[in-house]
Coordinates of C-alpha atoms in Angstrom, one line a residue:
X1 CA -24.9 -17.9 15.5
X2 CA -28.6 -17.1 14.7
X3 CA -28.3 -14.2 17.6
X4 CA -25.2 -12.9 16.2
X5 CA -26.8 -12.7 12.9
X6 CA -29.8 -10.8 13.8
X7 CA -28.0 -8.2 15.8
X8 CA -25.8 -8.0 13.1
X9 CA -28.7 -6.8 10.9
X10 CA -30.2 -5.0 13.5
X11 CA -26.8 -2.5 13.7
X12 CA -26.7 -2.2 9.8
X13 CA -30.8 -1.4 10.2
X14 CA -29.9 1.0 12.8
X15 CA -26.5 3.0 11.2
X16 CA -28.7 2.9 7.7
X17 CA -31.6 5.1 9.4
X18 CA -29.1 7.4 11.6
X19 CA -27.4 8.0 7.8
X20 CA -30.3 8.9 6.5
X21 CA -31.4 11.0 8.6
X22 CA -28.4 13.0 9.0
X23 CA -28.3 13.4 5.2
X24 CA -31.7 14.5 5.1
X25 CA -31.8 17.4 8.2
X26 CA -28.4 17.8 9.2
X27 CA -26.2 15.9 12.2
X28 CA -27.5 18.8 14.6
X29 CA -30.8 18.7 14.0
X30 CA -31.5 15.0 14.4
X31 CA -32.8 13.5 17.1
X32 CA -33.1 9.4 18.7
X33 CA -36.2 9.6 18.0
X34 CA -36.3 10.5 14.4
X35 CA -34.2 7.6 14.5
X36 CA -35.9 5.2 16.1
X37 CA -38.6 5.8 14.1
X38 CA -36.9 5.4 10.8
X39 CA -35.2 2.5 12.0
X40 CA -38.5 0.7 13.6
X41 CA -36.4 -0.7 16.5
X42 CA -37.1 0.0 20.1
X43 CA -34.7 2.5 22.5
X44 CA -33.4 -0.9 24.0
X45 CA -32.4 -2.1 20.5
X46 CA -30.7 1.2 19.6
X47 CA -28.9 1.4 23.3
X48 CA -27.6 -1.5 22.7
X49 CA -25.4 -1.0 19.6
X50 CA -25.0 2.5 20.4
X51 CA -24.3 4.6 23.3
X52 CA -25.5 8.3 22.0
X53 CA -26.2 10.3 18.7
X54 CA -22.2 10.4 18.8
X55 CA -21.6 7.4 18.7
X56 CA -24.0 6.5 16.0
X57 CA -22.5 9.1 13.8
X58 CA -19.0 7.3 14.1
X59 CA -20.7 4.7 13.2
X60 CA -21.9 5.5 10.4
X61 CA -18.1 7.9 9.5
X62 CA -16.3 4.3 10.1
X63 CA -18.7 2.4 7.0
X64 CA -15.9 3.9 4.8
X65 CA -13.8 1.5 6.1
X66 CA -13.6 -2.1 4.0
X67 CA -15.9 -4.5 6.0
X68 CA -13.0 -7.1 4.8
X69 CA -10.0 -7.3 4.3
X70 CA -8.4 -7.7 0.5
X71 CA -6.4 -10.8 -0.6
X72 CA -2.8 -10.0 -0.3
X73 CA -0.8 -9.0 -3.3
X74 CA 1.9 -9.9 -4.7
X75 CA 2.9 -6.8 -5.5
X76 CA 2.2 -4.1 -2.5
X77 CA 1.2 -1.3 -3.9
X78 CA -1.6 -3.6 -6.4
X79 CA -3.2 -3.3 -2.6
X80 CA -3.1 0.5 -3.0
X81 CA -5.1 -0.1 -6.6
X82 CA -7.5 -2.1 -5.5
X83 CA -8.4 -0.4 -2.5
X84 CA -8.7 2.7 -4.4
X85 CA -10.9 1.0 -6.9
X86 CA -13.0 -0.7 -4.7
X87 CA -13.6 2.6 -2.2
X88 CA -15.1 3.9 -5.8
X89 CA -17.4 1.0 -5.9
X90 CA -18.6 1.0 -2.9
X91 CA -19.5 4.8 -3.0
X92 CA -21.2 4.2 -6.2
X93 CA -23.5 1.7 -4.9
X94 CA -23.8 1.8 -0.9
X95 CA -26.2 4.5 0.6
X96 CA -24.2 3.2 4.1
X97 CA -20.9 4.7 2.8
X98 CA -21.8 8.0 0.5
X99 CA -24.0 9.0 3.7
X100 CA -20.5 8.4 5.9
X101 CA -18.4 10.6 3.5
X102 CA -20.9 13.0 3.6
X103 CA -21.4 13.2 7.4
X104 CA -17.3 13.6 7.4
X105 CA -17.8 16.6 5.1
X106 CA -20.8 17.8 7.3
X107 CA -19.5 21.2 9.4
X108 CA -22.0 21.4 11.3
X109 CA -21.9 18.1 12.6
X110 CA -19.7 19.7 15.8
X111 CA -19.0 17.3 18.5
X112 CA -18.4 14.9 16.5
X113 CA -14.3 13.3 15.1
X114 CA -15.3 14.1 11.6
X115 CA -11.4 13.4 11.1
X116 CA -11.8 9.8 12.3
X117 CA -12.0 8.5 8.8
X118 CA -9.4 10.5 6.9
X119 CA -6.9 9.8 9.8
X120 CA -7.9 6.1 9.2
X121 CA -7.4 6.1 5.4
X122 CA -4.5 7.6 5.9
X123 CA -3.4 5.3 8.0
X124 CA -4.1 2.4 5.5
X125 CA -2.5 4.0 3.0
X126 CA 0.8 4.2 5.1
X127 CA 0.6 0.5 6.2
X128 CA 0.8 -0.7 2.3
X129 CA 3.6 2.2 1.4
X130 CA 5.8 1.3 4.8
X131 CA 5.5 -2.6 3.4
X132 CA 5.9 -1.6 -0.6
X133 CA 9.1 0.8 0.7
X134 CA 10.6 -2.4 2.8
X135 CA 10.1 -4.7 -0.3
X136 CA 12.1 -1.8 -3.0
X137 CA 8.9 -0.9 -4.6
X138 CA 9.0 2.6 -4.1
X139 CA 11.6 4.8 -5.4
X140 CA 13.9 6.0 -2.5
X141 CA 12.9 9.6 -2.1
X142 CA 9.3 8.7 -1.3
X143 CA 8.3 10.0 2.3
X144 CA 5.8 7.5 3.4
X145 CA 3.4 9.2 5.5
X146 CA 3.4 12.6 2.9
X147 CA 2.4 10.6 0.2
X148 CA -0.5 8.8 2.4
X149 CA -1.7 11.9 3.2
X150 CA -1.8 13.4 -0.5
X151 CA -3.2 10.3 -2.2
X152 CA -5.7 10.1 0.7
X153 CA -6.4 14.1 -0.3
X154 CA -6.5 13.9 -3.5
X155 CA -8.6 11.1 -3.3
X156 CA -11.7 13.2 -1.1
X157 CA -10.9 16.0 -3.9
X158 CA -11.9 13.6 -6.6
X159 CA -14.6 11.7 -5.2
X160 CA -16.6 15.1 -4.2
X161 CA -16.2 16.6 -7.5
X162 CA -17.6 13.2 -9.3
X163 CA -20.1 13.1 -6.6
X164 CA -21.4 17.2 -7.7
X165 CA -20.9 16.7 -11.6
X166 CA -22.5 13.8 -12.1
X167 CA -23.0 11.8 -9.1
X168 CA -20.6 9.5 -9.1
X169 CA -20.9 8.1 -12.5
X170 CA -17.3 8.5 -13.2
X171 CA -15.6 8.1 -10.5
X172 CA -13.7 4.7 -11.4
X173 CA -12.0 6.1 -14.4
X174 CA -11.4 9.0 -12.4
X175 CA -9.8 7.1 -10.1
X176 CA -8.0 5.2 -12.5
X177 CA -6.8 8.3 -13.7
X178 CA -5.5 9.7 -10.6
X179 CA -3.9 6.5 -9.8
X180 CA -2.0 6.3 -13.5
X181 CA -0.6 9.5 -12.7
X182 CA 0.4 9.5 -8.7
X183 CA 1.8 5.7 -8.9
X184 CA 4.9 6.4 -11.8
X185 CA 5.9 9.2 -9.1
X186 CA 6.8 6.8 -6.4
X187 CA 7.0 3.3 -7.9
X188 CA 10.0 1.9 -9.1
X189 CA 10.4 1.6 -13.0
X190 CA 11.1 -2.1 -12.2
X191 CA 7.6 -2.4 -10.8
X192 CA 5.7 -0.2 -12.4
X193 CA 5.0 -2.0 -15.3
X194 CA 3.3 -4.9 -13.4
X195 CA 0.5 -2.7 -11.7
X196 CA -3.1 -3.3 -13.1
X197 CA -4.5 0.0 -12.8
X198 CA -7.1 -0.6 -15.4
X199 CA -10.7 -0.3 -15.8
X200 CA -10.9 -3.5 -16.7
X201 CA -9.3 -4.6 -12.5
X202 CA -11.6 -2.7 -11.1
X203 CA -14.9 -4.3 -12.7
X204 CA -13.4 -7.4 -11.5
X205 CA -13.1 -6.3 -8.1
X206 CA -16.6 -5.1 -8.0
X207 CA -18.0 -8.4 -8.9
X208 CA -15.2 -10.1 -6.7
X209 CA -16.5 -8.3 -3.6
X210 CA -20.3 -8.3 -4.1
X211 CA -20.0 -11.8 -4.9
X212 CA -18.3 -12.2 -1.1
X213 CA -21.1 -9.9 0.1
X214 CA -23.6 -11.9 -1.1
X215 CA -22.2 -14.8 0.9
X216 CA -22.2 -13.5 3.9
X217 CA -25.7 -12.1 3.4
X218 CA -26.7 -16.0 2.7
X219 CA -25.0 -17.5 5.2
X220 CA -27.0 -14.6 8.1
X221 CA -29.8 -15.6 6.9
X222 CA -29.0 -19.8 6.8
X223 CA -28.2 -18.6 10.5
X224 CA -31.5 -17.2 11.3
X225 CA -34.3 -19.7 12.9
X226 CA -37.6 -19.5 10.8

């Protein structure tokens, strides 16, 4: 457990350098050693977690991912809320994900899926719809995988433009918004009502998931040897 723990840090240490890097000169111009260097790990260390500058940078494009998975809802499509809300969070406060979304947005980063990610969140997005459709939640001329890939767009769209005007600082009640407006398009009247797309839900949610965070943080470092 101790072992598992340290290389567990050593990979976050490692995908934390690589994104900063990248954000500071570009995914072109960086080089293993700049990373190394950053990182203070040997080539061993880095070889280890990571096969080539390629494979770091989809490393560091899958951070946007959730690192855990939310606690079932009773109602689907509160999965597609929180998620939403707690993307917002975690772009607002770790350096890990704003440096994947902006390696995704990176053209010059050639060679590389930049699409891994989008095709991803779509793909998580579809997953909750195709359930919330087979359960009646979604009104019946909803077309899963169009609406997946709209809320997933609109999403980017939203997130950038928070990011340029005031970096990030509303981006929960923009998401809010967004969500308050694309949800009574596809939700059922009888469901609608019951969706917490407040605020309010996604304070909770921060605290709920930094809190779990936290945790795990402790219980790596209970695992360490001193």
């Amino acid at each position: 457990m101790a072992q598992q723990a340290r290389a567990i840090r050593t990979r976050r240490l490692i995908l934390e350098s690589a994104a900063t890097v990248f954000a500071e000169r570009g995914y072109e111009r960086t080089t293993i050693g700049e990373i190394l260097v950053r990182a203070g790990v040997t080539k061993g260390a880095l070889y280890f977690h990571f096969a080539s500058k390629e494979d770091l940078a989809l490393g560091v494009l899958d951070a946007q991912m959730l690192d855990e998975p939310l606690p079932p809802q009773a109602v689907k499509l509160q999965e597609l809320v929180d998620q939403g809300f707690l993307l917002a969070h975690r772009l607002k406060r770790d350096a890990l994900v704003r440096a994947s979304v902006a390696l995704a947005l990176d053209s010059g980063a050639t060679g590389v899926d930049r699409g891994a990610p989008f095709r991803a969140w779509i793909d998580q997005v579809s997953e909750i719809l195709t359930v919330a459709k087979a359960r009646g939640e979604l009104l019946l001329h909803v077309d899963v995988t169009d609406t997946a890939e709209l809320f997933s767009g609109a999403y980017a769209g939203i997130q950038t433009m928070s990011q340029i005007l005031c970096d990030r600082n509303d981006l929960t009640h923009r998401v809010s918004v967004l969500l308050q407006h694309v949800l009574p398009t596809i939700c059922t009247p009888a469901v609608l009502p019951g969706l917490d797309m407040t605020e309010a839900r996604a304070r909770q949610l921060a605290l709920d998931y930094d809190a779990s965070r936290r945790r795990r943080e402790e219980g790596n470092l209970a695992d360490t040897p001193t």
